[in-house]
């Protein structure tokens, strides 16, 4: 059976199982819970006042921001509603709540989905501070070369800047007009920044306010990075003409084993293979789709990558360390 026909067979099986049906009740409950916790966190922030216990609120907000971002991700893939407009409305609002441009992010994310781990076409492989392929590592110069040599050690520290990067990239996208909803997102990002910084520096002393912002943004960045990094980093990359849809999605993706706690913590991204094969599948259905897809891949001889959460990070760090090895060896040879 050729690849398009095979994918059609798998798609028919998924549809017959009802796994592409929308789950409005689920998302209504998730959104309501997220907003309730967000509101509760800020109420607790106001009542606590100028105390170092506020750093616990900063940590809680990091978790809430990530959960809000997961809903925005699902909206971008039309998992919540069947049509684009209501999904975009949910996505833009959630982007505003965490201070990032939903339209800018989903544009890059869709390009990633079209060609995951493709060395020329996947924007997620184009990160100046890191090298994900041999040619990228060899092309580094100066300070970026030093970073590439030590990128396995620097990986998690760099994730602390991911939240800041999302904020800055969103502002840049609005400023340059790289978003379809420039005015709306501009208003939301401005309101978020003004409201957030006013609340923090009004309630807290300057030193504590700065610590609150650093802890909140750093932990949010680490959470986001740790949720997305295991999905493709260290998996095979592609060049030239992309493979057929089925193979390029499965071969470049990695699933993370775990129960419902892992499902919650990673926002369903632990089912990365199923998500890439069926991006509009509602998050709660991914767990049910996993054994169907794994069995299908086994029958058709398609490698299906799945591992534990901690082992996935070891694979990512091992891949980054291996790419830096030739640079380290070359520098030792020059001494």
Coordinates of C-alpha atoms in Angstrom, one line a residue:
X1 CA 0.0 0.0 0.0
X2 CA 1.4 3.4 -1.0
X3 CA 1.8 6.1 1.6
X4 CA -1.2 8.3 0.6
X5 CA -3.5 5.3 0.5
X6 CA -2.1 4.1 3.9
X7 CA -2.7 7.5 5.5
X8 CA -6.2 7.5 4.0
X9 CA -6.9 4.1 5.7
X10 CA -5.6 5.4 9.0
X11 CA -7.7 8.5 8.7
X12 CA -10.8 6.5 8.0
X13 CA -10.1 4.4 11.1
X14 CA -9.6 7.5 13.3
X15 CA -12.9 9.1 11.9
X16 CA -14.8 5.9 12.5
X17 CA -13.7 5.9 16.1
X18 CA -15.1 9.4 16.4
X19 CA -11.8 11.0 17.4
X20 CA -12.2 14.1 15.2
X21 CA -15.4 15.2 16.8
X22 CA -15.2 18.5 18.6
X23 CA -15.2 18.5 22.4
X24 CA -16.8 21.9 23.3
X25 CA -17.6 20.8 26.8
X26 CA -14.0 19.8 27.5
X27 CA -12.6 23.1 26.3
X28 CA -15.3 25.1 28.1
X29 CA -14.2 23.4 31.3
X30 CA -10.5 23.9 30.6
X31 CA -10.8 27.5 29.7
X32 CA -13.0 28.3 32.7
X33 CA -10.6 26.5 35.1
X34 CA -7.6 28.3 33.6
X35 CA -9.3 31.7 33.9
X36 CA -10.4 30.9 37.5
X37 CA -6.9 30.0 38.5
X38 CA -5.5 33.1 36.8
X39 CA -8.0 35.4 38.5
X40 CA -7.4 33.6 41.8
X41 CA -3.6 34.0 41.5
X42 CA -3.9 37.7 41.0
X43 CA -6.4 38.1 43.9
X44 CA -3.9 36.2 46.1
X45 CA -1.2 38.5 44.8
X46 CA -3.1 41.6 45.8
X47 CA -3.9 40.2 49.3
X48 CA -0.3 39.0 50.0
X49 CA 1.2 42.4 49.4
X50 CA 4.9 43.1 49.6
X51 CA 6.3 39.8 50.8
X52 CA 8.7 37.2 49.4
X53 CA 5.9 34.7 49.5
X54 CA 4.9 36.3 46.2
X55 CA 7.5 34.2 44.4
X56 CA 5.1 31.3 44.9
X57 CA 2.5 33.3 43.0
X58 CA 5.1 33.9 40.3
X59 CA 5.6 30.1 40.0
X60 CA 1.9 29.5 39.9
X61 CA 1.4 32.1 37.2
X62 CA 4.2 30.4 35.1
X63 CA 2.1 27.2 35.1
X64 CA -1.1 29.1 34.3
X65 CA 0.5 31.0 31.5
X66 CA 1.7 27.7 30.0
X67 CA -1.8 26.2 30.3
X68 CA -3.3 29.3 28.6
X69 CA -0.7 29.0 25.8
X70 CA -1.7 25.3 25.3
X71 CA -5.3 26.4 24.7
X72 CA -4.0 29.0 22.2
X73 CA -2.1 26.2 20.5
X74 CA -5.2 24.1 20.2
X75 CA -7.2 27.0 18.9
X76 CA -4.5 27.6 16.2
X77 CA -5.1 24.0 15.0
X78 CA -8.9 24.4 14.9
X79 CA -9.3 21.8 17.7
X80 CA -11.9 23.7 19.5
X81 CA -14.3 24.8 16.7
X82 CA -14.5 23.6 13.2
X83 CA -14.1 27.1 11.5
X84 CA -11.2 29.5 11.7
X85 CA -12.9 32.6 13.1
X86 CA -14.0 31.4 16.5
X87 CA -10.7 29.5 17.0
X88 CA -8.8 32.7 16.1
X89 CA -10.9 34.7 18.6
X90 CA -10.0 32.2 21.4
X91 CA -6.3 32.2 20.3
X92 CA -5.9 35.9 20.1
X93 CA -7.5 36.5 23.5
X94 CA -5.3 33.8 25.1
X95 CA -2.2 35.3 23.4
X96 CA -3.1 38.6 24.9
X97 CA -3.5 37.1 28.4
X98 CA 0.1 35.8 28.3
X99 CA 1.6 38.7 26.3
X100 CA 2.4 37.1 23.0
X101 CA 1.2 37.4 19.4
X102 CA -1.0 34.5 18.6
X103 CA -1.1 35.3 14.9
X104 CA 2.7 35.6 14.6
X105 CA 3.2 32.3 16.5
X106 CA 0.7 30.2 14.7
X107 CA 2.1 31.3 11.3
X108 CA 5.5 29.9 12.2
X109 CA 4.0 26.9 14.0
X110 CA 2.0 26.0 10.9
X111 CA 5.2 26.1 8.8
X112 CA 6.8 23.8 11.3
X113 CA 3.9 21.4 10.9
X114 CA 4.1 21.4 7.2
X115 CA 7.8 20.4 7.3
X116 CA 8.9 19.2 10.7
X117 CA 12.6 18.9 11.2
X118 CA 13.3 19.9 7.6
X119 CA 16.6 21.7 7.6
X120 CA 15.5 24.3 5.0
X121 CA 11.8 24.8 5.8
X122 CA 11.2 24.2 9.6
X123 CA 11.5 27.5 11.5
X124 CA 11.9 25.6 14.7
X125 CA 15.4 24.5 13.5
X126 CA 16.4 28.1 12.9
X127 CA 17.5 29.3 16.3
X128 CA 20.7 31.3 16.3
X129 CA 21.8 30.3 19.8
X130 CA 21.6 26.6 19.1
X131 CA 22.7 24.1 16.4
X132 CA 20.4 21.2 15.6
X133 CA 22.4 19.8 12.6
X134 CA 26.0 19.3 11.7
X135 CA 26.0 22.0 9.0
X136 CA 24.5 24.5 11.4
X137 CA 27.2 23.7 14.0
X138 CA 30.0 24.1 11.5
X139 CA 28.7 27.4 10.3
X140 CA 28.8 29.0 13.8
X141 CA 31.4 31.7 14.3
X142 CA 32.5 33.7 17.3
X143 CA 30.4 33.7 20.4
X144 CA 27.7 31.6 18.7
X145 CA 30.4 28.9 18.0
X146 CA 31.3 28.9 21.7
X147 CA 27.6 28.5 22.5
X148 CA 27.3 25.6 20.0
X149 CA 30.2 23.8 21.6
X150 CA 28.6 24.0 25.0
X151 CA 24.9 24.0 24.0
X152 CA 24.0 20.9 26.0
X153 CA 25.1 22.6 29.2
X154 CA 23.4 25.9 28.1
X155 CA 20.2 24.4 26.9
X156 CA 18.1 24.6 30.1
X157 CA 19.6 28.0 31.1
X158 CA 18.6 29.4 27.7
X159 CA 15.1 28.2 28.2
X160 CA 14.7 30.8 31.0
X161 CA 14.8 33.4 28.2
X162 CA 12.0 31.7 26.1
X163 CA 9.2 33.7 27.8
X164 CA 11.1 37.0 27.1
X165 CA 11.7 35.9 23.5
X166 CA 7.9 35.3 23.0
X167 CA 7.1 38.8 24.3
X168 CA 9.7 40.5 22.2
X169 CA 8.9 38.5 19.1
X170 CA 5.2 39.4 19.5
X171 CA 6.0 43.1 19.9
X172 CA 8.2 43.0 16.9
X173 CA 5.6 41.2 14.8
X174 CA 3.0 43.9 15.7
X175 CA 5.5 46.7 15.0
X176 CA 6.4 45.3 11.6
X177 CA 2.9 44.4 10.7
X178 CA 3.7 40.7 10.5
X179 CA 0.3 39.7 12.0
X180 CA -3.1 39.6 10.4
X181 CA -4.7 41.3 13.4
X182 CA -2.1 44.0 14.0
X183 CA -4.4 46.6 15.7
X184 CA -6.2 44.1 18.0
X185 CA -3.0 42.3 19.0
X186 CA -1.2 45.6 19.5
X187 CA -3.9 46.7 21.9
X188 CA -3.8 43.4 23.8
X189 CA 0.0 43.3 24.1
X190 CA 0.1 46.9 25.3
X191 CA -2.7 46.3 27.8
X192 CA -1.0 43.2 29.0
X193 CA 2.4 44.8 29.5
X194 CA 0.9 47.9 31.1
X195 CA -1.4 46.0 33.5
X196 CA 1.2 43.4 34.4
X197 CA 4.0 45.8 35.2
X198 CA 1.7 48.3 37.0
X199 CA 0.3 45.6 39.2
X200 CA 3.8 44.2 40.1
X201 CA 5.6 47.4 40.7
X202 CA 2.6 49.0 42.5
X203 CA 2.2 46.2 45.0
X204 CA 5.8 45.1 45.5
X205 CA 8.9 47.0 46.4
X206 CA 11.3 47.5 43.4
X207 CA 13.7 44.7 44.2
X208 CA 11.0 42.2 45.0
X209 CA 9.0 43.3 41.9
X210 CA 12.1 42.7 39.7
X211 CA 12.6 39.2 41.3
X212 CA 8.9 38.4 40.8
X213 CA 9.1 39.2 37.1
X214 CA 12.4 37.3 36.6
X215 CA 11.0 34.2 38.4
X216 CA 7.7 34.3 36.6
X217 CA 9.1 34.8 33.1
X218 CA 12.0 32.4 33.6
X219 CA 9.8 29.5 34.9
X220 CA 7.3 30.1 32.2
X221 CA 10.0 30.0 29.6
X222 CA 11.4 26.8 31.0
X223 CA 8.0 25.2 31.2
X224 CA 7.2 26.1 27.5
X225 CA 10.6 24.9 26.3
X226 CA 10.4 21.7 28.3
X227 CA 7.0 21.0 26.7
X228 CA 8.1 21.5 23.1
X229 CA 11.7 20.4 23.1
X230 CA 11.2 16.6 23.5
X231 CA 8.8 16.5 20.5
X232 CA 11.4 16.7 17.7
X233 CA 14.8 17.6 18.9
X234 CA 17.2 14.7 18.4
X235 CA 14.9 13.1 15.9
X236 CA 16.0 12.6 12.2
X237 CA 16.1 15.8 10.1
X238 CA 15.4 16.0 6.4
X239 CA 16.7 17.9 3.4
X240 CA 15.7 18.4 -0.2
X241 CA 12.3 17.3 -1.3
X242 CA 10.1 16.5 1.7
X243 CA 9.0 12.9 2.2
X244 CA 5.3 12.0 2.0
X245 CA 3.0 13.4 4.7
X246 CA 2.7 10.2 6.7
X247 CA 6.5 9.5 6.9
X248 CA 7.7 13.0 7.5
X249 CA 5.3 13.4 10.4
X250 CA 5.9 10.1 12.1
X251 CA 9.7 9.8 11.5
X252 CA 10.5 13.2 12.8
X253 CA 8.3 13.1 15.9
X254 CA 8.7 11.6 19.4
X255 CA 5.9 10.6 21.9
X256 CA 6.3 10.8 25.6
X257 CA 4.9 8.0 27.7
X258 CA 2.9 8.8 30.8
X259 CA -0.5 8.9 32.3
X260 CA -3.0 11.7 32.7
X261 CA -0.7 13.8 34.8
X262 CA 1.8 13.9 31.9
X263 CA -1.1 14.7 29.5
X264 CA -2.0 17.7 31.7
X265 CA 1.5 18.9 32.3
X266 CA 2.4 18.8 28.6
X267 CA -0.9 19.9 27.3
X268 CA -1.3 16.9 25.1
X269 CA 1.9 17.6 23.3
X270 CA 3.2 14.2 24.6
X271 CA 1.2 12.6 21.8
X272 CA 3.3 14.4 19.2
X273 CA 3.0 11.8 16.5
X274 CA -0.8 11.7 16.6
X275 CA -0.9 15.5 16.9
X276 CA 1.2 15.9 13.7
X277 CA -0.8 13.3 11.8
X278 CA -4.2 14.9 12.9
X279 CA -3.4 18.5 14.0
X280 CA -7.1 19.3 14.3
X281 CA -7.8 16.4 16.6
X282 CA -9.1 17.7 20.0
X283 CA -6.6 17.3 22.8
X284 CA -8.6 14.8 24.9
X285 CA -8.9 12.4 21.9
X286 CA -5.1 12.0 21.4
X287 CA -4.8 9.5 24.2
X288 CA -7.4 7.2 22.5
X289 CA -5.7 7.7 19.1
X290 CA -2.3 6.7 20.3
X291 CA -2.7 2.9 20.3
X292 CA -4.5 3.0 16.9
X293 CA -1.6 4.9 15.3
X294 CA 1.1 2.9 17.0
X295 CA -0.5 -0.4 15.8
X296 CA -0.9 1.0 12.3
X297 CA 2.8 2.0 12.2
X298 CA 3.8 -1.4 13.5
X299 CA 1.8 -3.2 10.8
X300 CA 3.3 -1.0 8.1
X301 CA 6.9 -1.1 9.3
X302 CA 7.1 2.6 10.2
X303 CA 9.4 3.4 13.1
X304 CA 7.3 4.8 16.0
X305 CA 9.4 6.7 18.6
X306 CA 8.1 6.7 22.2
X307 CA 10.0 7.2 25.4
X308 CA 9.7 8.5 29.0
X309 CA 9.9 12.2 29.8
X310 CA 13.3 12.2 31.5
X311 CA 14.8 9.9 28.8
X312 CA 13.5 12.3 26.2
X313 CA 15.5 15.1 27.7
X314 CA 18.6 12.9 27.8
X315 CA 18.1 12.2 24.1
X316 CA 17.8 15.9 23.4
X317 CA 20.9 16.9 25.5
X318 CA 22.8 13.9 24.0
X319 CA 22.1 15.1 20.5
X320 CA 23.1 18.7 21.3
X321 CA 26.3 17.5 23.0
X322 CA 27.2 15.3 20.0
X323 CA 26.8 18.1 17.6
X324 CA 29.1 20.3 19.6
X325 CA 31.8 17.5 19.8
X326 CA 33.5 18.3 16.5
X327 CA 33.8 22.0 17.4
X328 CA 35.3 21.1 20.8
X329 CA 37.7 18.7 19.2
X330 CA 38.7 21.2 16.5
X331 CA 39.4 23.9 19.2
X332 CA 41.5 21.4 21.2
X333 CA 43.6 20.7 18.1
X334 CA 44.4 24.4 17.7
X335 CA 45.9 24.6 21.2

